[in-house]
């Protein structure tokens, strides 16, 4: 529902920003009222500026990403509790679903190597094991 609402807000913003320039080009093709055309183009540029603001206001993930970038923080891939539960499942023999990048980032922090723990998805073509 949040994504639908955000998409609707972005669509309406796009419509409000691009409608004046479209109408001014259709109704005033010979530029009798240049102020109307200038206002339309200003609104077109404003559309490009307002989209990131809409994303930040309406999405918690975008707010977190902007804070990470603006304050030069290291991005958090997982919360501590989710990582501990995945590591405990991994130790018990039940492997949780982890992506390669999360595995690499976790191993670089802990000092291990990611290649030792990952399965061989693309075997070496020179190795003719059947």
mmCIF file with all atom_site columns, C-alpha atoms in Angstrom:
data_model
loop_
_atom_site.group_PDB
_atom_site.id
_atom_site.type_symbol
_atom_site.label_atom_id
_atom_site.label_alt_id
_atom_site.label_comp_id
_atom_site.label_asym_id
_atom_site.label_entity_id
_atom_site.label_seq_id
_atom_site.pdbx_PDB_ins_code
_atom_site.Cartn_x
_atom_site.Cartn_y
_atom_site.Cartn_z
_atom_site.occupancy
_atom_site.B_iso_or_equiv
_atom_site.pdbx_formal_charge
_atom_site.auth_seq_id
_atom_site.auth_comp_id
_atom_site.auth_asym_id
_atom_site.auth_atom_id
_atom_site.pdbx_PDB_model_num
ATOM 1   C CA . UNK A 1 1   ? 0.000  0.000   0.000   1.00 0.00 ? 1   UNK A CA 1
ATOM 2   C CA . UNK A 1 2   ? 2.893  2.377   0.772   1.00 0.00 ? 2   UNK A CA 1
ATOM 3   C CA . UNK A 1 3   ? 4.479  1.762   -2.622  1.00 0.00 ? 3   UNK A CA 1
ATOM 4   C CA . UNK A 1 4   ? 1.164  2.389   -4.363  1.00 0.00 ? 4   UNK A CA 1
ATOM 5   C CA . UNK A 1 5   ? 0.673  5.631   -2.445  1.00 0.00 ? 5   UNK A CA 1
ATOM 6   C CA . UNK A 1 6   ? 4.219  6.770   -3.216  1.00 0.00 ? 6   UNK A CA 1
ATOM 7   C CA . UNK A 1 7   ? 3.776  5.922   -6.914  1.00 0.00 ? 7   UNK A CA 1
ATOM 8   C CA . UNK A 1 8   ? 0.533  7.904   -6.969  1.00 0.00 ? 8   UNK A CA 1
ATOM 9   C CA . UNK A 1 9   ? 2.200  10.935  -5.368  1.00 0.00 ? 9   UNK A CA 1
ATOM 10  C CA . UNK A 1 10  ? 5.082  10.764  -7.858  1.00 0.00 ? 10  UNK A CA 1
ATOM 11  C CA . UNK A 1 11  ? 2.657  10.449  -10.777 1.00 0.00 ? 11  UNK A CA 1
ATOM 12  C CA . UNK A 1 12  ? 0.558  13.397  -9.590  1.00 0.00 ? 12  UNK A CA 1
ATOM 13  C CA . UNK A 1 13  ? 3.681  15.491  -9.063  1.00 0.00 ? 13  UNK A CA 1
ATOM 14  C CA . UNK A 1 14  ? 4.861  14.604  -12.563 1.00 0.00 ? 14  UNK A CA 1
ATOM 15  C CA . UNK A 1 15  ? 1.452  15.515  -13.955 1.00 0.00 ? 15  UNK A CA 1
ATOM 16  C CA . UNK A 1 16  ? 1.340  18.856  -12.138 1.00 0.00 ? 16  UNK A CA 1
ATOM 17  C CA . UNK A 1 17  ? 4.874  19.748  -13.187 1.00 0.00 ? 17  UNK A CA 1
ATOM 18  C CA . UNK A 1 18  ? 4.682  18.789  -16.852 1.00 0.00 ? 18  UNK A CA 1
ATOM 19  C CA . UNK A 1 19  ? 1.085  19.756  -17.614 1.00 0.00 ? 19  UNK A CA 1
ATOM 20  C CA . UNK A 1 20  ? 1.689  23.552  -17.727 1.00 0.00 ? 20  UNK A CA 1
ATOM 21  C CA . UNK A 1 21  ? 4.533  23.326  -20.252 1.00 0.00 ? 21  UNK A CA 1
ATOM 22  C CA . UNK A 1 22  ? 2.514  20.925  -22.399 1.00 0.00 ? 22  UNK A CA 1
ATOM 23  C CA . UNK A 1 23  ? -0.557 23.144  -22.345 1.00 0.00 ? 23  UNK A CA 1
ATOM 24  C CA . UNK A 1 24  ? 1.486  26.275  -23.051 1.00 0.00 ? 24  UNK A CA 1
ATOM 25  C CA . UNK A 1 25  ? 3.123  24.650  -26.085 1.00 0.00 ? 25  UNK A CA 1
ATOM 26  C CA . UNK A 1 26  ? -0.263 23.552  -27.458 1.00 0.00 ? 26  UNK A CA 1
ATOM 27  C CA . UNK A 1 27  ? -2.252 26.731  -26.691 1.00 0.00 ? 27  UNK A CA 1
ATOM 28  C CA . UNK A 1 28  ? 0.545  29.234  -27.356 1.00 0.00 ? 28  UNK A CA 1
ATOM 29  C CA . UNK A 1 29  ? 2.738  27.817  -30.162 1.00 0.00 ? 29  UNK A CA 1
ATOM 30  C CA . UNK A 1 30  ? 4.007  31.257  -31.228 1.00 0.00 ? 30  UNK A CA 1
ATOM 31  C CA . UNK A 1 31  ? 5.021  32.314  -27.675 1.00 0.00 ? 31  UNK A CA 1
ATOM 32  C CA . UNK A 1 32  ? 2.751  35.311  -27.195 1.00 0.00 ? 32  UNK A CA 1
ATOM 33  C CA . UNK A 1 33  ? 2.974  34.806  -23.424 1.00 0.00 ? 33  UNK A CA 1
ATOM 34  C CA . UNK A 1 34  ? 6.608  33.960  -22.638 1.00 0.00 ? 34  UNK A CA 1
ATOM 35  C CA . UNK A 1 35  ? 6.015  34.020  -18.874 1.00 0.00 ? 35  UNK A CA 1
ATOM 36  C CA . UNK A 1 36  ? 3.738  30.990  -19.210 1.00 0.00 ? 36  UNK A CA 1
ATOM 37  C CA . UNK A 1 37  ? 6.462  29.058  -21.040 1.00 0.00 ? 37  UNK A CA 1
ATOM 38  C CA . UNK A 1 38  ? 9.113  30.052  -18.509 1.00 0.00 ? 38  UNK A CA 1
ATOM 39  C CA . UNK A 1 39  ? 6.880  28.945  -15.630 1.00 0.00 ? 39  UNK A CA 1
ATOM 40  C CA . UNK A 1 40  ? 6.300  25.634  -17.386 1.00 0.00 ? 40  UNK A CA 1
ATOM 41  C CA . UNK A 1 41  ? 10.024 24.992  -17.775 1.00 0.00 ? 41  UNK A CA 1
ATOM 42  C CA . UNK A 1 42  ? 10.703 25.965  -14.170 1.00 0.00 ? 42  UNK A CA 1
ATOM 43  C CA . UNK A 1 43  ? 8.111  23.406  -13.095 1.00 0.00 ? 43  UNK A CA 1
ATOM 44  C CA . UNK A 1 44  ? 9.798  20.773  -15.295 1.00 0.00 ? 44  UNK A CA 1
ATOM 45  C CA . UNK A 1 45  ? 13.100 21.392  -13.520 1.00 0.00 ? 45  UNK A CA 1
ATOM 46  C CA . UNK A 1 46  ? 11.314 21.396  -10.174 1.00 0.00 ? 46  UNK A CA 1
ATOM 47  C CA . UNK A 1 47  ? 9.984  17.915  -10.955 1.00 0.00 ? 47  UNK A CA 1
ATOM 48  C CA . UNK A 1 48  ? 13.523 16.548  -11.027 1.00 0.00 ? 48  UNK A CA 1
ATOM 49  C CA . UNK A 1 49  ? 14.264 18.171  -7.658  1.00 0.00 ? 49  UNK A CA 1
ATOM 50  C CA . UNK A 1 50  ? 11.094 17.154  -5.856  1.00 0.00 ? 50  UNK A CA 1
ATOM 51  C CA . UNK A 1 51  ? 11.252 13.395  -6.600  1.00 0.00 ? 51  UNK A CA 1
ATOM 52  C CA . UNK A 1 52  ? 14.083 12.646  -4.148  1.00 0.00 ? 52  UNK A CA 1
ATOM 53  C CA . UNK A 1 53  ? 12.259 14.682  -1.515  1.00 0.00 ? 53  UNK A CA 1
ATOM 54  C CA . UNK A 1 54  ? 9.125  12.604  -2.024  1.00 0.00 ? 54  UNK A CA 1
ATOM 55  C CA . UNK A 1 55  ? 11.137 9.398   -1.723  1.00 0.00 ? 55  UNK A CA 1
ATOM 56  C CA . UNK A 1 56  ? 12.761 10.557  1.523   1.00 0.00 ? 56  UNK A CA 1
ATOM 57  C CA . UNK A 1 57  ? 9.473  11.674  3.056   1.00 0.00 ? 57  UNK A CA 1
ATOM 58  C CA . UNK A 1 58  ? 7.568  8.517   2.127   1.00 0.00 ? 58  UNK A CA 1
ATOM 59  C CA . UNK A 1 59  ? 10.166 5.735   2.475   1.00 0.00 ? 59  UNK A CA 1
ATOM 60  C CA . UNK A 1 60  ? 12.079 4.701   5.589   1.00 0.00 ? 60  UNK A CA 1
ATOM 61  C CA . UNK A 1 61  ? 14.711 2.882   3.488   1.00 0.00 ? 61  UNK A CA 1
ATOM 62  C CA . UNK A 1 62  ? 15.502 6.017   1.479   1.00 0.00 ? 62  UNK A CA 1
ATOM 63  C CA . UNK A 1 63  ? 15.801 8.072   4.676   1.00 0.00 ? 63  UNK A CA 1
ATOM 64  C CA . UNK A 1 64  ? 18.257 5.540   6.086   1.00 0.00 ? 64  UNK A CA 1
ATOM 65  C CA . UNK A 1 65  ? 20.249 5.503   2.832   1.00 0.00 ? 65  UNK A CA 1
ATOM 66  C CA . UNK A 1 66  ? 20.457 9.299   2.718   1.00 0.00 ? 66  UNK A CA 1
ATOM 67  C CA . UNK A 1 67  ? 21.585 9.446   6.356   1.00 0.00 ? 67  UNK A CA 1
ATOM 68  C CA . UNK A 1 68  ? 24.250 6.858   5.591   1.00 0.00 ? 68  UNK A CA 1
ATOM 69  C CA . UNK A 1 69  ? 25.560 8.842   2.633   1.00 0.00 ? 69  UNK A CA 1
ATOM 70  C CA . UNK A 1 70  ? 25.317 12.306  4.190   1.00 0.00 ? 70  UNK A CA 1
ATOM 71  C CA . UNK A 1 71  ? 26.997 11.336  7.460   1.00 0.00 ? 71  UNK A CA 1
ATOM 72  C CA . UNK A 1 72  ? 29.592 9.084   5.762   1.00 0.00 ? 72  UNK A CA 1
ATOM 73  C CA . UNK A 1 73  ? 28.532 6.054   7.779   1.00 0.00 ? 73  UNK A CA 1
ATOM 74  C CA . UNK A 1 74  ? 29.165 2.475   6.869   1.00 0.00 ? 74  UNK A CA 1
ATOM 75  C CA . UNK A 1 75  ? 25.994 0.907   5.432   1.00 0.00 ? 75  UNK A CA 1
ATOM 76  C CA . UNK A 1 76  ? 24.240 -1.652  7.625   1.00 0.00 ? 76  UNK A CA 1
ATOM 77  C CA . UNK A 1 77  ? 23.254 -4.723  5.646   1.00 0.00 ? 77  UNK A CA 1
ATOM 78  C CA . UNK A 1 78  ? 21.487 -6.518  8.473   1.00 0.00 ? 78  UNK A CA 1
ATOM 79  C CA . UNK A 1 79  ? 20.565 -5.748  12.025  1.00 0.00 ? 79  UNK A CA 1
ATOM 80  C CA . UNK A 1 80  ? 22.650 -7.432  14.726  1.00 0.00 ? 80  UNK A CA 1
ATOM 81  C CA . UNK A 1 81  ? 19.845 -9.739  15.830  1.00 0.00 ? 81  UNK A CA 1
ATOM 82  C CA . UNK A 1 82  ? 19.196 -11.084 12.338  1.00 0.00 ? 82  UNK A CA 1
ATOM 83  C CA . UNK A 1 83  ? 22.906 -11.731 11.789  1.00 0.00 ? 83  UNK A CA 1
ATOM 84  C CA . UNK A 1 84  ? 23.218 -13.607 15.076  1.00 0.00 ? 84  UNK A CA 1
ATOM 85  C CA . UNK A 1 85  ? 20.255 -15.819 14.247  1.00 0.00 ? 85  UNK A CA 1
ATOM 86  C CA . UNK A 1 86  ? 21.661 -16.593 10.781  1.00 0.00 ? 86  UNK A CA 1
ATOM 87  C CA . UNK A 1 87  ? 25.086 -17.377 12.210  1.00 0.00 ? 87  UNK A CA 1
ATOM 88  C CA . UNK A 1 88  ? 23.606 -19.691 14.850  1.00 0.00 ? 88  UNK A CA 1
ATOM 89  C CA . UNK A 1 89  ? 21.579 -21.509 12.178  1.00 0.00 ? 89  UNK A CA 1
ATOM 90  C CA . UNK A 1 90  ? 24.716 -21.818 10.066  1.00 0.00 ? 90  UNK A CA 1
ATOM 91  C CA . UNK A 1 91  ? 26.642 -23.328 12.986  1.00 0.00 ? 91  UNK A CA 1
ATOM 92  C CA . UNK A 1 92  ? 23.842 -25.828 13.666  1.00 0.00 ? 92  UNK A CA 1
ATOM 93  C CA . UNK A 1 93  ? 24.072 -27.159 10.133  1.00 0.00 ? 93  UNK A CA 1
ATOM 94  C CA . UNK A 1 94  ? 21.005 -25.422 8.731   1.00 0.00 ? 94  UNK A CA 1
ATOM 95  C CA . UNK A 1 95  ? 22.254 -22.867 6.254   1.00 0.00 ? 95  UNK A CA 1
ATOM 96  C CA . UNK A 1 96  ? 20.133 -19.716 6.075   1.00 0.00 ? 96  UNK A CA 1
ATOM 97  C CA . UNK A 1 97  ? 19.588 -17.856 2.830   1.00 0.00 ? 97  UNK A CA 1
ATOM 98  C CA . UNK A 1 98  ? 22.516 -15.480 2.482   1.00 0.00 ? 98  UNK A CA 1
ATOM 99  C CA . UNK A 1 99  ? 23.632 -13.647 -0.585  1.00 0.00 ? 99  UNK A CA 1
ATOM 100 C CA . UNK A 1 100 ? 27.199 -13.645 -1.781  1.00 0.00 ? 100 UNK A CA 1
ATOM 101 C CA . UNK A 1 101 ? 27.625 -9.955  -0.966  1.00 0.00 ? 101 UNK A CA 1
ATOM 102 C CA . UNK A 1 102 ? 26.373 -10.374 2.597   1.00 0.00 ? 102 UNK A CA 1
ATOM 103 C CA . UNK A 1 103 ? 28.713 -13.327 2.982   1.00 0.00 ? 103 UNK A CA 1
ATOM 104 C CA . UNK A 1 104 ? 31.673 -11.312 1.663   1.00 0.00 ? 104 UNK A CA 1
ATOM 105 C CA . UNK A 1 105 ? 30.915 -8.326  3.881   1.00 0.00 ? 105 UNK A CA 1
ATOM 106 C CA . UNK A 1 106 ? 30.460 -10.510 6.967   1.00 0.00 ? 106 UNK A CA 1
ATOM 107 C CA . UNK A 1 107 ? 33.664 -12.423 6.313   1.00 0.00 ? 107 UNK A CA 1
ATOM 108 C CA . UNK A 1 108 ? 35.658 -9.269  5.705   1.00 0.00 ? 108 UNK A CA 1
ATOM 109 C CA . UNK A 1 109 ? 34.562 -8.026  9.122   1.00 0.00 ? 109 UNK A CA 1
ATOM 110 C CA . UNK A 1 110 ? 35.282 -11.313 10.878  1.00 0.00 ? 110 UNK A CA 1
ATOM 111 C CA . UNK A 1 111 ? 38.571 -11.897 9.042   1.00 0.00 ? 111 UNK A CA 1
ATOM 112 C CA . UNK A 1 112 ? 37.554 -15.076 7.205   1.00 0.00 ? 112 UNK A CA 1
ATOM 113 C CA . UNK A 1 113 ? 37.359 -15.679 3.487   1.00 0.00 ? 113 UNK A CA 1
ATOM 114 C CA . UNK A 1 114 ? 34.051 -15.939 1.723   1.00 0.00 ? 114 UNK A CA 1
ATOM 115 C CA . UNK A 1 115 ? 35.209 -18.400 -0.909  1.00 0.00 ? 115 UNK A CA 1
ATOM 116 C CA . UNK A 1 116 ? 35.868 -21.163 1.610   1.00 0.00 ? 116 UNK A CA 1
ATOM 117 C CA . UNK A 1 117 ? 32.260 -21.323 2.797   1.00 0.00 ? 117 UNK A CA 1
ATOM 118 C CA . UNK A 1 118 ? 30.385 -20.820 -0.472  1.00 0.00 ? 118 UNK A CA 1
ATOM 119 C CA . UNK A 1 119 ? 29.384 -23.762 -2.654  1.00 0.00 ? 119 UNK A CA 1
ATOM 120 C CA . UNK A 1 120 ? 31.051 -24.214 -6.021  1.00 0.00 ? 120 UNK A CA 1
ATOM 121 C CA . UNK A 1 121 ? 28.280 -22.923 -8.283  1.00 0.00 ? 121 UNK A CA 1
ATOM 122 C CA . UNK A 1 122 ? 30.354 -22.612 -11.435 1.00 0.00 ? 122 UNK A CA 1
ATOM 123 C CA . UNK A 1 123 ? 32.834 -25.501 -11.489 1.00 0.00 ? 123 UNK A CA 1
ATOM 124 C CA . UNK A 1 124 ? 36.161 -25.127 -13.225 1.00 0.00 ? 124 UNK A CA 1
ATOM 125 C CA . UNK A 1 125 ? 35.800 -26.414 -16.837 1.00 0.00 ? 125 UNK A CA 1
ATOM 126 C CA . UNK A 1 126 ? 39.265 -27.991 -16.624 1.00 0.00 ? 126 UNK A CA 1
ATOM 127 C CA . UNK A 1 127 ? 38.086 -30.145 -13.730 1.00 0.00 ? 127 UNK A CA 1
ATOM 128 C CA . UNK A 1 128 ? 36.331 -33.150 -15.344 1.00 0.00 ? 128 UNK A CA 1
ATOM 129 C CA . UNK A 1 129 ? 34.679 -34.633 -12.265 1.00 0.00 ? 129 UNK A CA 1
ATOM 130 C CA . UNK A 1 130 ? 31.403 -36.387 -12.944 1.00 0.00 ? 130 UNK A CA 1
#
